[in-house]
Amino acid sequence: AQGHVEAVERLLGAHADPNAANRRSETALLKAARAGHAEIVRLLLEAGARHDIADLAGKTPLQHARDGRRQAAERLLLRAGAR
């Protein structure tokens, strides 16, 4: 997982859009929250990732974190204002 953190740091350092989404409308924040990668969630939020962008099913990163019982990611999202 550390390699993923370093990759995200490099991408954000190169001015990658933290809100870019794939064809299923999944952002990096949504995928990190769903997988429980709290450090990546933190990095993305600090880089300005929006916590209110939902996927095609209408689920937000917070909903994915809750569904997967990803408590650390959920706490970070709540602190960032997700509801």
PDB file of N, CA and C in Angstrom:
ATOM      1  N   ALA A   1       0.816  -1.202   0.000  1.00  0.00           N
ATOM      2  CA  ALA A   1       0.000   0.000   0.000  1.00  0.00           C
ATOM      3  C   ALA A   1       0.859   1.265   0.000  1.00  0.00           C
ATOM      4  N   GLN A   2       2.060   1.160   0.596  1.00  0.00           N
ATOM      5  CA  GLN A   2       2.935   2.337   0.628  1.00  0.00           C
ATOM      6  C   GLN A   2       3.256   2.814  -0.783  1.00  0.00           C
ATOM      7  N   GLY A   3       3.426   1.876  -1.723  1.00  0.00           N
ATOM      8  CA  GLY A   3       3.686   2.263  -3.103  1.00  0.00           C
ATOM      9  C   GLY A   3       2.548   3.061  -3.689  1.00  0.00           C
ATOM     10  N   HIS A   4       1.332   2.723  -3.297  1.00  0.00           N
ATOM     11  CA  HIS A   4       0.181   3.480  -3.779  1.00  0.00           C
ATOM     12  C   HIS A   4       0.184   4.897  -3.226  1.00  0.00           C
ATOM     13  N   VAL A   5       0.552   5.037  -1.958  1.00  0.00           N
ATOM     14  CA  VAL A   5       0.627   6.365  -1.344  1.00  0.00           C
ATOM     15  C   VAL A   5       1.655   7.208  -2.085  1.00  0.00           C
ATOM     16  N   GLU A   6       2.813   6.626  -2.342  1.00  0.00           N
ATOM     17  CA  GLU A   6       3.863   7.363  -3.050  1.00  0.00           C
ATOM     18  C   GLU A   6       3.424   7.729  -4.463  1.00  0.00           C
ATOM     19  N   ALA A   7       2.713   6.832  -5.128  1.00  0.00           N
ATOM     20  CA  ALA A   7       2.227   7.129  -6.484  1.00  0.00           C
ATOM     21  C   ALA A   7       1.230   8.286  -6.455  1.00  0.00           C
ATOM     22  N   VAL A   8       0.340   8.279  -5.486  1.00  0.00           N
ATOM     23  CA  VAL A   8      -0.640   9.362  -5.365  1.00  0.00           C
ATOM     24  C   VAL A   8       0.077  10.679  -5.063  1.00  0.00           C
ATOM     25  N   GLU A   9       1.065  10.635  -4.184  1.00  0.00           N
ATOM     26  CA  GLU A   9       1.833  11.851  -3.883  1.00  0.00           C
ATOM     27  C   GLU A   9       2.512  12.396  -5.136  1.00  0.00           C
ATOM     28  N   ARG A  10       3.082  11.509  -5.943  1.00  0.00           N
ATOM     29  CA  ARG A  10       3.735  11.953  -7.180  1.00  0.00           C
ATOM     30  C   ARG A  10       2.724  12.551  -8.150  1.00  0.00           C
ATOM     31  N   LEU A  11       1.596  11.903  -8.314  1.00  0.00           N
ATOM     32  CA  LEU A  11       0.577  12.402  -9.243  1.00  0.00           C
ATOM     33  C   LEU A  11       0.037  13.758  -8.797  1.00  0.00           C
ATOM     34  N   LEU A  12      -0.254  13.874  -7.522  1.00  0.00           N
ATOM     35  CA  LEU A  12      -0.763  15.145  -7.021  1.00  0.00           C
ATOM     36  C   LEU A  12       0.306  16.228  -7.118  1.00  0.00           C
ATOM     37  N   GLY A  13       1.548  15.850  -6.881  1.00  0.00           N
ATOM     38  CA  GLY A  13       2.650  16.796  -7.013  1.00  0.00           C
ATOM     39  C   GLY A  13       2.840  17.270  -8.441  1.00  0.00           C
ATOM     40  N   ALA A  14       2.422  16.439  -9.399  1.00  0.00           N
ATOM     41  CA  ALA A  14       2.491  16.802 -10.819  1.00  0.00           C
ATOM     42  C   ALA A  14       1.195  17.476 -11.277  1.00  0.00           C
ATOM     43  N   HIS A  15       0.369  17.874 -10.322  1.00  0.00           N
ATOM     44  CA  HIS A  15      -0.878  18.618 -10.578  1.00  0.00           C
ATOM     45  C   HIS A  15      -1.965  17.781 -11.243  1.00  0.00           C
ATOM     46  N   ALA A  16      -2.006  16.486 -10.943  1.00  0.00           N
ATOM     47  CA  ALA A  16      -3.113  15.655 -11.422  1.00  0.00           C
ATOM     48  C   ALA A  16      -4.407  16.153 -10.787  1.00  0.00           C
ATOM     49  N   ASP A  17      -5.486  16.054 -11.521  1.00  0.00           N
ATOM     50  CA  ASP A  17      -6.797  16.498 -11.035  1.00  0.00           C
ATOM     51  C   ASP A  17      -7.317  15.498 -10.004  1.00  0.00           C
ATOM     52  N   PRO A  18      -7.453  15.902  -8.733  1.00  0.00           N
ATOM     53  CA  PRO A  18      -7.923  14.959  -7.720  1.00  0.00           C
ATOM     54  C   PRO A  18      -9.394  14.571  -7.899  1.00  0.00           C
ATOM     55  N   ASN A  19     -10.097  15.245  -8.786  1.00  0.00           N
ATOM     56  CA  ASN A  19     -11.509  14.948  -9.022  1.00  0.00           C
ATOM     57  C   ASN A  19     -11.762  14.240 -10.350  1.00  0.00           C
ATOM     58  N   ALA A  20     -10.696  13.848 -11.035  1.00  0.00           N
ATOM     59  CA  ALA A  20     -10.872  13.115 -12.295  1.00  0.00           C
ATOM     60  C   ALA A  20     -11.611  11.810 -12.013  1.00  0.00           C
ATOM     61  N   ALA A  21     -12.462  11.417 -12.946  1.00  0.00           N
ATOM     62  CA  ALA A  21     -13.263  10.202 -12.774  1.00  0.00           C
ATOM     63  C   ALA A  21     -13.108   9.294 -13.983  1.00  0.00           C
ATOM     64  N   ASN A  22     -13.294   7.992 -13.736  1.00  0.00           N
ATOM     65  CA  ASN A  22     -13.280   7.038 -14.841  1.00  0.00           C
ATOM     66  C   ASN A  22     -14.668   6.986 -15.493  1.00  0.00           C
ATOM     67  N   ARG A  23     -14.836   6.097 -16.434  1.00  0.00           N
ATOM     68  CA  ARG A  23     -16.108   6.061 -17.175  1.00  0.00           C
ATOM     69  C   ARG A  23     -17.298   5.634 -16.313  1.00  0.00           C
ATOM     70  N   ARG A  24     -17.018   5.070 -15.130  1.00  0.00           N
ATOM     71  CA  ARG A  24     -18.097   4.702 -14.202  1.00  0.00           C
ATOM     72  C   ARG A  24     -18.327   5.808 -13.167  1.00  0.00           C
ATOM     73  N   SER A  25     -17.742   6.979 -13.420  1.00  0.00           N
ATOM     74  CA  SER A  25     -17.869   8.137 -12.536  1.00  0.00           C
ATOM     75  C   SER A  25     -17.241   7.894 -11.167  1.00  0.00           C
ATOM     76  N   GLU A  26     -16.221   7.047 -11.124  1.00  0.00           N
ATOM     77  CA  GLU A  26     -15.513   6.773  -9.880  1.00  0.00           C
ATOM     78  C   GLU A  26     -14.269   7.660  -9.810  1.00  0.00           C
ATOM     79  N   THR A  27     -14.182   8.446  -8.753  1.00  0.00           N
ATOM     80  CA  THR A  27     -12.991   9.267  -8.530  1.00  0.00           C
ATOM     81  C   THR A  27     -11.993   8.470  -7.696  1.00  0.00           C
ATOM     82  N   ALA A  28     -10.784   8.971  -7.625  1.00  0.00           N
ATOM     83  CA  ALA A  28      -9.769   8.329  -6.787  1.00  0.00           C
ATOM     84  C   ALA A  28     -10.210   8.330  -5.326  1.00  0.00           C
ATOM     85  N   LEU A  29     -10.866   9.413  -4.882  1.00  0.00           N
ATOM     86  CA  LEU A  29     -11.345   9.467  -3.505  1.00  0.00           C
ATOM     87  C   LEU A  29     -12.379   8.388  -3.243  1.00  0.00           C
ATOM     88  N   LEU A  30     -13.293   8.205  -4.163  1.00  0.00           N
ATOM     89  CA  LEU A  30     -14.318   7.180  -4.001  1.00  0.00           C
ATOM     90  C   LEU A  30     -13.674   5.801  -3.910  1.00  0.00           C
ATOM     91  N   LYS A  31     -12.730   5.526  -4.790  1.00  0.00           N
ATOM     92  CA  LYS A  31     -12.073   4.210  -4.797  1.00  0.00           C
ATOM     93  C   LYS A  31     -11.235   4.004  -3.538  1.00  0.00           C
ATOM     94  N   ALA A  32     -10.554   5.047  -3.083  1.00  0.00           N
ATOM     95  CA  ALA A  32      -9.753   4.930  -1.865  1.00  0.00           C
ATOM     96  C   ALA A  32     -10.648   4.716  -0.644  1.00  0.00           C
ATOM     97  N   ALA A  33     -11.766   5.430  -0.583  1.00  0.00           N
ATOM     98  CA  ALA A  33     -12.696   5.268   0.538  1.00  0.00           C
ATOM     99  C   ALA A  33     -13.290   3.869   0.551  1.00  0.00           C
ATOM    100  N   ARG A  34     -13.665   3.375  -0.609  1.00  0.00           N
ATOM    101  CA  ARG A  34     -14.250   2.035  -0.709  1.00  0.00           C
ATOM    102  C   ARG A  34     -13.249   0.971  -0.268  1.00  0.00           C
ATOM    103  N   ALA A  35     -11.974   1.163  -0.609  1.00  0.00           N
ATOM    104  CA  ALA A  35     -10.943   0.187  -0.270  1.00  0.00           C
ATOM    105  C   ALA A  35     -10.381   0.385   1.137  1.00  0.00           C
ATOM    106  N   GLY A  36     -10.728   1.499   1.780  1.00  0.00           N
ATOM    107  CA  GLY A  36     -10.252   1.746   3.125  1.00  0.00           C
ATOM    108  C   GLY A  36      -8.826   2.259   3.199  1.00  0.00           C
ATOM    109  N   HIS A  37      -8.342   2.892   2.151  1.00  0.00           N
ATOM    110  CA  HIS A  37      -6.994   3.459   2.127  1.00  0.00           C
ATOM    111  C   HIS A  37      -7.027   4.866   2.731  1.00  0.00           C
ATOM    112  N   ALA A  38      -7.015   4.918   4.056  1.00  0.00           N
ATOM    113  CA  ALA A  38      -7.203   6.186   4.764  1.00  0.00           C
ATOM    114  C   ALA A  38      -6.125   7.209   4.422  1.00  0.00           C
ATOM    115  N   GLU A  39      -4.882   6.789   4.294  1.00  0.00           N
ATOM    116  CA  GLU A  39      -3.812   7.744   3.991  1.00  0.00           C
ATOM    117  C   GLU A  39      -4.033   8.385   2.624  1.00  0.00           C
ATOM    118  N   ILE A  40      -4.503   7.610   1.675  1.00  0.00           N
ATOM    119  CA  ILE A  40      -4.789   8.160   0.346  1.00  0.00           C
ATOM    120  C   ILE A  40      -6.015   9.065   0.412  1.00  0.00           C
ATOM    121  N   VAL A  41      -7.012   8.683   1.177  1.00  0.00           N
ATOM    122  CA  VAL A  41      -8.178   9.555   1.369  1.00  0.00           C
ATOM    123  C   VAL A  41      -7.714  10.904   1.906  1.00  0.00           C
ATOM    124  N   ARG A  42      -6.836  10.884   2.909  1.00  0.00           N
ATOM    125  CA  ARG A  42      -6.322  12.126   3.503  1.00  0.00           C
ATOM    126  C   ARG A  42      -5.588  12.973   2.462  1.00  0.00           C
ATOM    127  N   LEU A  43      -4.700  12.338   1.701  1.00  0.00           N
ATOM    128  CA  LEU A  43      -3.944  13.071   0.682  1.00  0.00           C
ATOM    129  C   LEU A  43      -4.862  13.715  -0.351  1.00  0.00           C
ATOM    130  N   LEU A  44      -5.851  12.956  -0.797  1.00  0.00           N
ATOM    131  CA  LEU A  44      -6.768  13.471  -1.817  1.00  0.00           C
ATOM    132  C   LEU A  44      -7.613  14.626  -1.283  1.00  0.00           C
ATOM    133  N   LEU A  45      -8.093  14.490  -0.053  1.00  0.00           N
ATOM    134  CA  LEU A  45      -8.878  15.577   0.542  1.00  0.00           C
ATOM    135  C   LEU A  45      -8.032  16.834   0.689  1.00  0.00           C
ATOM    136  N   GLU A  46      -6.793  16.659   1.136  1.00  0.00           N
ATOM    137  CA  GLU A  46      -5.900  17.812   1.272  1.00  0.00           C
ATOM    138  C   GLU A  46      -5.617  18.469  -0.073  1.00  0.00           C
ATOM    139  N   ALA A  47      -5.672  17.678  -1.146  1.00  0.00           N
ATOM    140  CA  ALA A  47      -5.415  18.205  -2.493  1.00  0.00           C
ATOM    141  C   ALA A  47      -6.666  18.810  -3.120  1.00  0.00           C
ATOM    142  N   GLY A  48      -7.777  18.806  -2.390  1.00  0.00           N
ATOM    143  CA  GLY A  48      -8.991  19.425  -2.895  1.00  0.00           C
ATOM    144  C   GLY A  48      -9.998  18.488  -3.517  1.00  0.00           C
ATOM    145  N   ALA A  49      -9.837  17.187  -3.302  1.00  0.00           N
ATOM    146  CA  ALA A  49     -10.821  16.242  -3.837  1.00  0.00           C
ATOM    147  C   ALA A  49     -12.185  16.511  -3.210  1.00  0.00           C
ATOM    148  N   ARG A  50     -13.197  16.492  -4.035  1.00  0.00           N
ATOM    149  CA  ARG A  50     -14.569  16.730  -3.561  1.00  0.00           C
ATOM    150  C   ARG A  50     -15.159  15.429  -3.032  1.00  0.00           C
ATOM    151  N   HIS A  51     -15.682  15.488  -1.827  1.00  0.00           N
ATOM    152  CA  HIS A  51     -16.262  14.300  -1.201  1.00  0.00           C
ATOM    153  C   HIS A  51     -17.719  14.084  -1.603  1.00  0.00           C
ATOM    154  N   ASP A  52     -18.270  14.986  -2.396  1.00  0.00           N
ATOM    155  CA  ASP A  52     -19.690  14.884  -2.770  1.00  0.00           C
ATOM    156  C   ASP A  52     -19.910  14.323  -4.177  1.00  0.00           C
ATOM    157  N   ILE A  53     -18.852  13.908  -4.856  1.00  0.00           N
ATOM    158  CA  ILE A  53     -19.009  13.345  -6.205  1.00  0.00           C
ATOM    159  C   ILE A  53     -19.388  11.874  -6.073  1.00  0.00           C
ATOM    160  N   ALA A  54     -20.565  11.537  -6.575  1.00  0.00           N
ATOM    161  CA  ALA A  54     -21.086  10.167  -6.483  1.00  0.00           C
ATOM    162  C   ALA A  54     -20.759   9.381  -7.755  1.00  0.00           C
ATOM    163  N   ASP A  55     -20.789   8.062  -7.619  1.00  0.00           N
ATOM    164  CA  ASP A  55     -20.594   7.198  -8.773  1.00  0.00           C
ATOM    165  C   ASP A  55     -21.913   7.050  -9.537  1.00  0.00           C
ATOM    166  N   LEU A  56     -21.925   6.226 -10.565  1.00  0.00           N
ATOM    167  CA  LEU A  56     -23.131   6.066 -11.386  1.00  0.00           C
ATOM    168  C   LEU A  56     -24.307   5.504 -10.599  1.00  0.00           C
ATOM    169  N   ALA A  57     -24.017   4.787  -9.512  1.00  0.00           N
ATOM    170  CA  ALA A  57     -25.085   4.249  -8.664  1.00  0.00           C
ATOM    171  C   ALA A  57     -25.584   5.288  -7.663  1.00  0.00           C
ATOM    172  N   GLY A  58     -24.971   6.476  -7.663  1.00  0.00           N
ATOM    173  CA  GLY A  58     -25.395   7.531  -6.764  1.00  0.00           C
ATOM    174  C   GLY A  58     -24.752   7.477  -5.393  1.00  0.00           C
ATOM    175  N   LYS A  59     -23.739   6.617  -5.217  1.00  0.00           N
ATOM    176  CA  LYS A  59     -23.092   6.469  -3.914  1.00  0.00           C
ATOM    177  C   LYS A  59     -21.860   7.363  -3.821  1.00  0.00           C
ATOM    178  N   THR A  60     -21.756   8.067  -2.713  1.00  0.00           N
ATOM    179  CA  THR A  60     -20.632   8.960  -2.457  1.00  0.00           C
ATOM    180  C   THR A  60     -19.488   8.189  -1.789  1.00  0.00           C
ATOM    181  N   PRO A  61     -18.313   8.811  -1.704  1.00  0.00           N
ATOM    182  CA  PRO A  61     -17.223   8.157  -0.980  1.00  0.00           C
ATOM    183  C   PRO A  61     -17.605   7.796   0.461  1.00  0.00           C
ATOM    184  N   LEU A  62     -18.332   8.674   1.145  1.00  0.00           N
ATOM    185  CA  LEU A  62     -18.747   8.377   2.515  1.00  0.00           C
ATOM    186  C   LEU A  62     -19.631   7.137   2.565  1.00  0.00           C
ATOM    187  N   GLN A  63     -20.566   7.013   1.641  1.00  0.00           N
ATOM    188  CA  GLN A  63     -21.438   5.842   1.629  1.00  0.00           C
ATOM    189  C   GLN A  63     -20.633   4.567   1.382  1.00  0.00           C
ATOM    190  N   HIS A  64     -19.660   4.638   0.485  1.00  0.00           N
ATOM    191  CA  HIS A  64     -18.811   3.468   0.240  1.00  0.00           C
ATOM    192  C   HIS A  64     -17.991   3.108   1.476  1.00  0.00           C
ATOM    193  N   ALA A  65     -17.438   4.119   2.151  1.00  0.00           N
ATOM    194  CA  ALA A  65     -16.655   3.859   3.366  1.00  0.00           C
ATOM    195  C   ALA A  65     -17.536   3.211   4.434  1.00  0.00           C
ATOM    196  N   ARG A  66     -18.739   3.717   4.591  1.00  0.00           N
ATOM    197  CA  ARG A  66     -19.654   3.144   5.589  1.00  0.00           C
ATOM    198  C   ARG A  66     -20.062   1.727   5.231  1.00  0.00           C
ATOM    199  N   ASP A  67     -20.408   1.511   3.966  1.00  0.00           N
ATOM    200  CA  ASP A  67     -20.830   0.172   3.533  1.00  0.00           C
ATOM    201  C   ASP A  67     -19.736  -0.866   3.774  1.00  0.00           C
ATOM    202  N   GLY A  68     -18.489  -0.455   3.588  1.00  0.00           N
ATOM    203  CA  GLY A  68     -17.375  -1.375   3.756  1.00  0.00           C
ATOM    204  C   GLY A  68     -16.784  -1.371   5.156  1.00  0.00           C
ATOM    205  N   ARG A  69     -17.420  -0.634   6.072  1.00  0.00           N
ATOM    206  CA  ARG A  69     -16.936  -0.512   7.446  1.00  0.00           C
ATOM    207  C   ARG A  69     -15.481  -0.041   7.491  1.00  0.00           C
ATOM    208  N   ARG A  70     -15.196   0.956   6.666  1.00  0.00           N
ATOM    209  CA  ARG A  70     -13.855   1.550   6.584  1.00  0.00           C
ATOM    210  C   ARG A  70     -13.837   2.773   7.490  1.00  0.00           C
ATOM    211  N   GLN A  71     -13.699   2.525   8.795  1.00  0.00           N
ATOM    212  CA  GLN A  71     -13.911   3.566   9.790  1.00  0.00           C
ATOM    213  C   GLN A  71     -12.921   4.717   9.701  1.00  0.00           C
ATOM    214  N   ALA A  72     -11.667   4.444   9.436  1.00  0.00           N
ATOM    215  CA  ALA A  72     -10.683   5.530   9.352  1.00  0.00           C
ATOM    216  C   ALA A  72     -11.010   6.447   8.175  1.00  0.00           C
ATOM    217  N   ALA A  73     -11.351   5.855   7.041  1.00  0.00           N
ATOM    218  CA  ALA A  73     -11.730   6.655   5.873  1.00  0.00           C
ATOM    219  C   ALA A  73     -13.014   7.429   6.160  1.00  0.00           C
ATOM    220  N   GLU A  74     -13.961   6.792   6.819  1.00  0.00           N
ATOM    221  CA  GLU A  74     -15.216   7.458   7.168  1.00  0.00           C
ATOM    222  C   GLU A  74     -14.958   8.675   8.056  1.00  0.00           C
ATOM    223  N   ARG A  75     -14.103   8.519   9.065  1.00  0.00           N
ATOM    224  CA  ARG A  75     -13.800   9.647   9.967  1.00  0.00           C
ATOM    225  C   ARG A  75     -13.178  10.813   9.200  1.00  0.00           C
ATOM    226  N   LEU A  76     -12.243  10.517   8.301  1.00  0.00           N
ATOM    227  CA  LEU A  76     -11.611  11.582   7.515  1.00  0.00           C
ATOM    228  C   LEU A  76     -12.634  12.311   6.649  1.00  0.00           C
ATOM    229  N   LEU A  77     -13.525  11.568   6.043  1.00  0.00           N
ATOM    230  CA  LEU A  77     -14.556  12.173   5.191  1.00  0.00           C
ATOM    231  C   LEU A  77     -15.515  13.029   6.018  1.00  0.00           C
ATOM    232  N   LEU A  78     -15.896  12.543   7.172  1.00  0.00           N
ATOM    233  CA  LEU A  78     -16.784  13.317   8.044  1.00  0.00           C
ATOM    234  C   LEU A  78     -16.109  14.612   8.494  1.00  0.00           C
ATOM    235  N   ARG A  79     -14.821  14.525   8.860  1.00  0.00           N
ATOM    236  CA  ARG A  79     -14.086  15.734   9.253  1.00  0.00           C
ATOM    237  C   ARG A  79     -13.990  16.729   8.113  1.00  0.00           C
ATOM    238  N   ALA A  80     -14.006  16.222   6.881  1.00  0.00           N
ATOM    239  CA  ALA A  80     -13.919  17.100   5.717  1.00  0.00           C
ATOM    240  C   ALA A  80     -15.282  17.681   5.340  1.00  0.00           C
ATOM    241  N   GLY A  81     -16.328  17.287   6.057  1.00  0.00           N
ATOM    242  CA  GLY A  81     -17.640  17.856   5.814  1.00  0.00           C
ATOM    243  C   GLY A  81     -18.605  16.961   5.056  1.00  0.00           C
ATOM    244  N   ALA A  82     -18.210  15.727   4.759  1.00  0.00           N
ATOM    245  CA  ALA A  82     -19.117  14.814   4.048  1.00  0.00           C
ATOM    246  C   ALA A  82     -20.312  14.493   4.946  1.00  0.00           C
ATOM    247  N   ARG A  83     -21.466  14.374   4.295  1.00  0.00           N
ATOM    248  CA  ARG A  83     -22.694  14.025   5.015  1.00  0.00           C
ATOM    249  C   ARG A  83     -23.485  13.015   4.230  1.00  0.00           C
TER     250      ARG A  83
END
